[in-house]
Coordinates of C-alpha atoms in Angstrom, one line a residue:
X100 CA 105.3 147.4 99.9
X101 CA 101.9 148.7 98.3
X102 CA 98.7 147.5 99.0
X103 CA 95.4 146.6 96.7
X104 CA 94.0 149.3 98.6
X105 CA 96.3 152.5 97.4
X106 CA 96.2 150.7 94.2
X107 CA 92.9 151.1 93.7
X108 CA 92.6 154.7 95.3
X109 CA 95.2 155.9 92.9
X110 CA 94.0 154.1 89.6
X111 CA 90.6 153.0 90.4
X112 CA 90.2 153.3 86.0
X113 CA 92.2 150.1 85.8
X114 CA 90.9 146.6 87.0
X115 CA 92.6 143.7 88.1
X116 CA 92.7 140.2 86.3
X117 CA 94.3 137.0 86.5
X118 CA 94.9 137.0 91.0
X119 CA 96.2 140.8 90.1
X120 CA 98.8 139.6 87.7
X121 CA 97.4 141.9 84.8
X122 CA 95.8 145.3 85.2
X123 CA 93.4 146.7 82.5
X124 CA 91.7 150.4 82.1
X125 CA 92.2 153.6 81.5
X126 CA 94.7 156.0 82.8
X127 CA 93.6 159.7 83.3
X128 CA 96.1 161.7 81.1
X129 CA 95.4 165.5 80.6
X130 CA 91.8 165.1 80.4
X131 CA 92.0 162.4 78.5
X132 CA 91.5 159.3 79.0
X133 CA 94.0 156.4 77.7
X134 CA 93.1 153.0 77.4
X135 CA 96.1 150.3 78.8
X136 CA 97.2 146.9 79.8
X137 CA 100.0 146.0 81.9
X138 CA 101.0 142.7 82.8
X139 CA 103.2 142.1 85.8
X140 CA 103.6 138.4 86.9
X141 CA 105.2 139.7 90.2
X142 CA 102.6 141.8 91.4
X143 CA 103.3 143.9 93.3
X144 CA 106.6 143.9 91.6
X145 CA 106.8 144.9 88.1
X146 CA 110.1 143.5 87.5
X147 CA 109.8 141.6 84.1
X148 CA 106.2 143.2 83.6
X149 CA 105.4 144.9 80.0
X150 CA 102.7 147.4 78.6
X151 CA 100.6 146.3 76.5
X152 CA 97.1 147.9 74.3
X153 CA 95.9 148.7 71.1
X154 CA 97.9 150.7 68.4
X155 CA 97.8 153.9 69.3
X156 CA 99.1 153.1 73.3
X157 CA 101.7 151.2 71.6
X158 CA 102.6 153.7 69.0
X159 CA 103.0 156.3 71.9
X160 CA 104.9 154.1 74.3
X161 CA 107.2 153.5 71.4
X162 CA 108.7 157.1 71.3
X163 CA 109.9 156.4 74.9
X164 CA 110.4 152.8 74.8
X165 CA 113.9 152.9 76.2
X166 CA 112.8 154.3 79.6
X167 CA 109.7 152.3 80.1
X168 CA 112.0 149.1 79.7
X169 CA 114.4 150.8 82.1
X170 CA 111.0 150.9 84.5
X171 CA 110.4 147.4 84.1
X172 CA 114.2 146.4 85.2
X173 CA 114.2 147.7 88.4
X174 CA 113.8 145.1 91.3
X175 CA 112.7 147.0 93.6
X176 CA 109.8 149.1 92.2
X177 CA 106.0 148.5 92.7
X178 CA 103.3 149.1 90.6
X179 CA 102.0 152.6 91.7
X180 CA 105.4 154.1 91.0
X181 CA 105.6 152.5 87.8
X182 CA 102.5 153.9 86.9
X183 CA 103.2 157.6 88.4
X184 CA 106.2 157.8 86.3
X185 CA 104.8 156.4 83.0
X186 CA 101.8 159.1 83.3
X187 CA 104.7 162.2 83.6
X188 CA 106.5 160.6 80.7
X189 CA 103.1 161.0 78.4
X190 CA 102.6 164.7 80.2
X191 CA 105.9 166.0 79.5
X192 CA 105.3 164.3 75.7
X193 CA 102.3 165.8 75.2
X194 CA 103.5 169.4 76.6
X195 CA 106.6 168.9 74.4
X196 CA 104.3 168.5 71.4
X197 CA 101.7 171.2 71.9
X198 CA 98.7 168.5 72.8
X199 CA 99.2 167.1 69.5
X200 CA 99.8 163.6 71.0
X201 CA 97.1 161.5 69.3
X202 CA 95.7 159.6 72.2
X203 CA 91.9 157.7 71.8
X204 CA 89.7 159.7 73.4
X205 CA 87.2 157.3 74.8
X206 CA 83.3 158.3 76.5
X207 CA 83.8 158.4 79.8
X208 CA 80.1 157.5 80.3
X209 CA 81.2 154.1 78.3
X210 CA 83.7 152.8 80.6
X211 CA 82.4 153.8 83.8
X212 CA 78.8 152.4 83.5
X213 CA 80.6 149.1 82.0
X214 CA 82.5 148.7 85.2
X215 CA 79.9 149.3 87.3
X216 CA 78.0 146.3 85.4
X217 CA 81.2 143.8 85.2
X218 CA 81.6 144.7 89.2
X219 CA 77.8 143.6 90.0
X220 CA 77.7 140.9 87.4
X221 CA 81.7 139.6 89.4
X222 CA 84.7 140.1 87.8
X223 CA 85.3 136.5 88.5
X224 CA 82.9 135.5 86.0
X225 CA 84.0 137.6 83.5
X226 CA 85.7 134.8 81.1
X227 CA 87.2 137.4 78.4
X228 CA 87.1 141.3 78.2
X229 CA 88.4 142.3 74.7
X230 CA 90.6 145.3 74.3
X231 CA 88.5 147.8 73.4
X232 CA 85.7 146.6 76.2
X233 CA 83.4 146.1 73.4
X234 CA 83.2 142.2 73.6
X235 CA 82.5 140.3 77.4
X236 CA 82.0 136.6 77.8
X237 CA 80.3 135.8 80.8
X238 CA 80.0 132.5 82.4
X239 CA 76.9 131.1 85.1
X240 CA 76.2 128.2 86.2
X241 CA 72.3 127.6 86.5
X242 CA 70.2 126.3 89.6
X243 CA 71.3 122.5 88.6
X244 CA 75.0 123.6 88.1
X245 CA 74.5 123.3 84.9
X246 CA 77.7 125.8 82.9
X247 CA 76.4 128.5 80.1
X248 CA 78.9 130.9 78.5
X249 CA 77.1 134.3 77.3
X250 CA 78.9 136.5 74.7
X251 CA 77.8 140.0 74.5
X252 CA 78.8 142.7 71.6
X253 CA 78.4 146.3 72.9
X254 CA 78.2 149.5 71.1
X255 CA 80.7 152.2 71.3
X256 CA 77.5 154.7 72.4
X257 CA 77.1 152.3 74.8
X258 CA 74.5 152.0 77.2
X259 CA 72.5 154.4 74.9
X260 CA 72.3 151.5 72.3
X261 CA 70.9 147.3 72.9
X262 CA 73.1 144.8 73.0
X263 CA 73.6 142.4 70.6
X264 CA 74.3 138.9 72.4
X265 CA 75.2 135.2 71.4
X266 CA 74.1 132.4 73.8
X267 CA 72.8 129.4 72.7
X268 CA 69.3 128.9 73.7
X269 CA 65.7 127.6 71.5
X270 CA 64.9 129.1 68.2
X271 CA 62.3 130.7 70.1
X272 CA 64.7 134.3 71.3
X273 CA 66.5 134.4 67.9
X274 CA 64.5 137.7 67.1
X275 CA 64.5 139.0 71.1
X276 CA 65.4 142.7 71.7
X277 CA 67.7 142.7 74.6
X278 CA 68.3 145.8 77.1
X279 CA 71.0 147.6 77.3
X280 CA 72.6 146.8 79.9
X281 CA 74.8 144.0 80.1
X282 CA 73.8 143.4 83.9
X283 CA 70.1 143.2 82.6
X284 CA 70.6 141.2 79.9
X285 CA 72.7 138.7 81.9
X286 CA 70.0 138.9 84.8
X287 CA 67.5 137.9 82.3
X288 CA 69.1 135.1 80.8
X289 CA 70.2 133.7 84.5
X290 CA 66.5 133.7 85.0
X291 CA 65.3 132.5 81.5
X292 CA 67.6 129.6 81.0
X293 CA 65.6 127.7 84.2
X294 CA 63.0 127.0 81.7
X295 CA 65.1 124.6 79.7
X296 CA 66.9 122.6 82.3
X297 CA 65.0 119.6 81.5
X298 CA 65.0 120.1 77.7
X299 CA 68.6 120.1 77.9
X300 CA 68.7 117.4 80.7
X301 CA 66.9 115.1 78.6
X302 CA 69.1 115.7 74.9
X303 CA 71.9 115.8 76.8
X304 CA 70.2 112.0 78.0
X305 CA 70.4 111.2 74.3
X306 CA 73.6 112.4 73.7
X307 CA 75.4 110.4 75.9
X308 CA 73.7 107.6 75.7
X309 CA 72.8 106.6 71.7
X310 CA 74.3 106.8 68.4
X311 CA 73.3 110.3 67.3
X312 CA 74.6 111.2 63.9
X313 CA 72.7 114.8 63.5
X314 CA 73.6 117.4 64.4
X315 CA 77.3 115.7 64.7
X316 CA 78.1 118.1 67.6
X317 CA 74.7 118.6 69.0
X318 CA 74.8 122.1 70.8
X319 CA 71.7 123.9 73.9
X320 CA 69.9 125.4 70.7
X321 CA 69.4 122.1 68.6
X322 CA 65.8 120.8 68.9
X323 CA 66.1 117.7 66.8
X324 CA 68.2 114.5 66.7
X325 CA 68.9 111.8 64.3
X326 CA 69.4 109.3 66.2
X327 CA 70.0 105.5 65.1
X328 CA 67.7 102.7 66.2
X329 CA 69.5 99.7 64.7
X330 CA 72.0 99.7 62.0
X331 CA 69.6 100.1 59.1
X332 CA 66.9 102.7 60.7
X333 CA 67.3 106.2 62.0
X334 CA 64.6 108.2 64.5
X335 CA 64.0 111.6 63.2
X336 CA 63.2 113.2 66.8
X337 CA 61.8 117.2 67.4
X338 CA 61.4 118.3 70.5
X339 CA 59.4 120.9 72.1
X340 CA 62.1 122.9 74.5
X341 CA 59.2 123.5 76.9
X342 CA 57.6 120.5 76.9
X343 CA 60.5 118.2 76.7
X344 CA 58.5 115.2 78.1
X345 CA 55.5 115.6 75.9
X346 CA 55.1 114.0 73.0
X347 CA 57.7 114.8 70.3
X348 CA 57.5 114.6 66.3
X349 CA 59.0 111.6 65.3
X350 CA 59.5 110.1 61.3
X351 CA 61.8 107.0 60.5
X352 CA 63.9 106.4 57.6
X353 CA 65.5 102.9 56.4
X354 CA 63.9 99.9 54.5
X355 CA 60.1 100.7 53.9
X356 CA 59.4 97.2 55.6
X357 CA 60.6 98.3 58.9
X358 CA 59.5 101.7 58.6
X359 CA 56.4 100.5 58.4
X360 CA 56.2 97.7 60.9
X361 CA 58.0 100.7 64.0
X362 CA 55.0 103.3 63.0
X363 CA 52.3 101.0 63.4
X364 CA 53.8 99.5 67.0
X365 CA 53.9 104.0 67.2
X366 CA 50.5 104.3 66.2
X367 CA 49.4 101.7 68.6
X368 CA 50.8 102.7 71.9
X369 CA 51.2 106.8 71.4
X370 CA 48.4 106.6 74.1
X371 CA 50.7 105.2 76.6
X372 CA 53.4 108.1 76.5
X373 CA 54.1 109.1 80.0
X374 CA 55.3 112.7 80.8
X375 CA 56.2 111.1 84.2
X376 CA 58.8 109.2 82.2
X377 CA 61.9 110.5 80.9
X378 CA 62.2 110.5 77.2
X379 CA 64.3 108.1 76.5
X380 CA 61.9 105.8 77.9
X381 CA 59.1 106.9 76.6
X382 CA 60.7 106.0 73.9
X383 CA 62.0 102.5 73.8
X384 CA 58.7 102.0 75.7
X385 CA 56.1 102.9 72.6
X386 CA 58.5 101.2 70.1
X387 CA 59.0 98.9 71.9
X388 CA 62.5 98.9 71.2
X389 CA 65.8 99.6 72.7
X390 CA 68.2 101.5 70.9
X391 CA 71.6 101.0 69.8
X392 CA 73.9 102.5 72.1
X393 CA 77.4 104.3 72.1
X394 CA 79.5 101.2 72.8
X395 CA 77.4 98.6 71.0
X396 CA 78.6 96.6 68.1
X397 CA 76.7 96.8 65.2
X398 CA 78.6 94.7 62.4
X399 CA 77.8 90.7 64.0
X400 CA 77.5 88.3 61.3
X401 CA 74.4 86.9 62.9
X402 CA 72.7 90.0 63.0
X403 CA 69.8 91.3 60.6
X404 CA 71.8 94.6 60.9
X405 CA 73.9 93.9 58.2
X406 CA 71.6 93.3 55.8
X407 CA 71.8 95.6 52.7
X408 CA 68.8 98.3 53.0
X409 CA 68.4 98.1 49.3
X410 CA 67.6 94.5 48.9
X411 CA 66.6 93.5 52.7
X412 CA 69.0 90.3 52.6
X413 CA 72.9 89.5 53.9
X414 CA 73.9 87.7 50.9
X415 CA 73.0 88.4 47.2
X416 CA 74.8 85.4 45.2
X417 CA 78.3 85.3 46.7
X418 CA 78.5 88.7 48.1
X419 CA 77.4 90.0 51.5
X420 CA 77.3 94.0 52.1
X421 CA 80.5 95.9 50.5
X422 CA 79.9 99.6 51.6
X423 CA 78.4 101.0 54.4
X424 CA 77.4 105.0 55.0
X425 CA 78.5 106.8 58.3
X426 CA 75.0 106.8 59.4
X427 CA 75.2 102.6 59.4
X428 CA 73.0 101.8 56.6
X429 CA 75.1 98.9 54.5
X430 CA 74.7 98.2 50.6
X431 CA 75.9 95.5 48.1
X432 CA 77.7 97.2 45.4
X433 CA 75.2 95.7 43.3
X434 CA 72.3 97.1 44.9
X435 CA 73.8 100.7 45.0
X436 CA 74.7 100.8 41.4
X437 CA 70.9 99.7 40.9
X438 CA 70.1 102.6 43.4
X439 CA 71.9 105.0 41.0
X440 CA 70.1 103.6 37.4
X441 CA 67.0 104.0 39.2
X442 CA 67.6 107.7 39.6
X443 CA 69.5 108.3 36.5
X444 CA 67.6 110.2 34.7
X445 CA 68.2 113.3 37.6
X446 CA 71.5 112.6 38.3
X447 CA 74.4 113.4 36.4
X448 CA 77.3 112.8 39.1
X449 CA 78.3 109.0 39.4
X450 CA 76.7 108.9 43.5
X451 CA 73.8 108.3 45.1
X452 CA 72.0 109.6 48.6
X453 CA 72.0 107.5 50.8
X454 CA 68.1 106.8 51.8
X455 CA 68.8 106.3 55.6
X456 CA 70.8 109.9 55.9
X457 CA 71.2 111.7 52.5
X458 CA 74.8 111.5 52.6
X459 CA 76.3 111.2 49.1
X460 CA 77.9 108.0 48.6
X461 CA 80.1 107.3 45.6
X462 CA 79.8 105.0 42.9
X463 CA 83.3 103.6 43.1
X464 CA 82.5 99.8 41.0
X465 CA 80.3 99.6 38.6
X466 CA 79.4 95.4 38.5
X467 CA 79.5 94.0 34.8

């Protein structure tokens, strides 16, 4: 039985995926190279194994498709010998045809200064390799253990031309120039992203802990959150990335009483914000509040959270709060339709936005 080893001597284009259950590469045909995939679940036997690639392998493993399948039926045979006889096959074709076969030729510089990268960066990190080798997802895990996923988009002059890379980090490297190198780059980032672990630390705080309804799914480049303090008001919360602890922006929006009342308790105690302190408590400390939270109820009858925003009040004549937005906020169909006369003369759709998140609500009864 082969081993690894004369695997590797004999085809060391093709790489090994999956615990050596798929092989992708190149394999060196007259000079040229061809690019392949084989998958063979019995490694090293490739009984029940196929060949796989982009259209032109395909299209010339189809004019000999009856003796590669007769390959892939035999028990006994390993991969080397599979792949020894599949490269005479595409010879003899090619002689046959005068070199007319119509194999991609691809840069040799290309492919071996990729796999030099994947090989230093660990092909065990290597999350996806696209066909044609131009896409590579990379995952790391920072100093905290923290997981990223990195998704870089090379060039076909590759390494002569930068990278172009998705990874979700700050605003702040939207315009950055990366190398060219996909070690580099990935080197860089592994070092860069230690500058956010407590941003993220502390959304991520947020996130799990309160009734954030923007961004809905809050991702590592999001600065802000909307975050709701009781059933009729919403924090509006920016945050500096590198100075998570520090004082953030911070606006309310919800019945101009209580808007009013939170940023004069703000006003008066923004001297007592503590970088020590997480955020979160900083927070409920110089509101002087403690926010709703993911499992808490917010419609009980005795609370002042389901008063209508509108109108300040639980029951207007007979009726107590009929709608209620996805942010919270609750309205008496009264007060809404009132809403939408007072802005009538701008709006010619039957809805209003709703003040707390500027979600259109409908206009679906209109009282006599």
């Amino acid at each position: 039985m082969e081993t690894l080893l004369e695997m590797m001597k004999k085809y060391p284009l093709l790489s090994s995926w999956d615990s050596n259950t798929r092989w992708s590469g190149f394999l060196s045909v007259n000079d040229d190279l061809l690019r392949i995939t084989i998958k063979v679940p019995k490694y090293p036997l490739v009984v029940g194994g196929e060949i796989l690639g982009d259209k032109s392998t395909l299209a010339l493993c189809a004019s000999f498709n009856a003796q590669i399948k007769n390959l892939f039926s035999k028990k006994s045979l390993t991969l080397v010998p599979l792949l020894d006889a599949f490269v005479d096959l595409i010879q003899e074709k090619d002689n046959l045809n005068g070199n007319a076969l119509k194999m991609e030729i691809v840069n040799d510089q290309f492919y071996s200064v990729l796999m030099k990268e994947l090989e230093e960066i660990g092909l065990e990190n290597i999350v996806h390799l696209s066909d044609n080798y131009r896409e590579i997802h990379v995952k790391f895990a920072s100093e905290n253990g923290r997981m990223h996923l990195v998704k870089y988009h090379l060039h076909s002059k590759y390494p002569d031309v930068s990278l172009k890379v998705n990874f979700e980090m700050p605003s702040e490297l939207e315009n950055f120039v990366w190398p060219n190198r996909v070690a580099e780059a990935n080197r860089l980032i592994t070092q860069y992203v230690c500058r956010f672990d407590q941003f993220w630390k502390e959304m991520e705080t947020l996130d799990a802990k309160l009734k954030v309804i923007d961004p809905l799914r809050p991702n590592r480049s999001h600065c802000y959150r909307r975050i709701m303090l009781t059933n009729s008001v919403n924090l509006h919360l920016d945050v500096n990335p590198l100075k998570p602890k520090g004082f953030p922006e911070m606006s309310f929006s919800g019945p101009e009483k209580i808007v009013g009342h939170l940023e004069s308790i703000l006003q008066k105690n923004c001297k007592q914000w503590d970088e020590e302190k997480s955020l979160l408590d900083n927070l409920e400390s110089v509101l002087e509040s403690q926010f709703l939270e993911k499992g808490d109820e917010v419609m009980d009858e005795g609370n002042d959270s389901m008063n209508c925003i509108v109108c300040l009040t639980h029951e207007l004549g007979n009726n107590t709060p009929g709608r209620r937005c996805e942010c919270g906020a609750q309205y008496h169909n009264q007060c809404l339709y009132e809403l939408f006369l007072s802005e009538f003369s701008t709006n010619v759709k039957r809805s209003v936005d709703c003040p707390m998140c500027g979600m259109e609500l409908k206009i679906l009864v209109i009282p006599d």
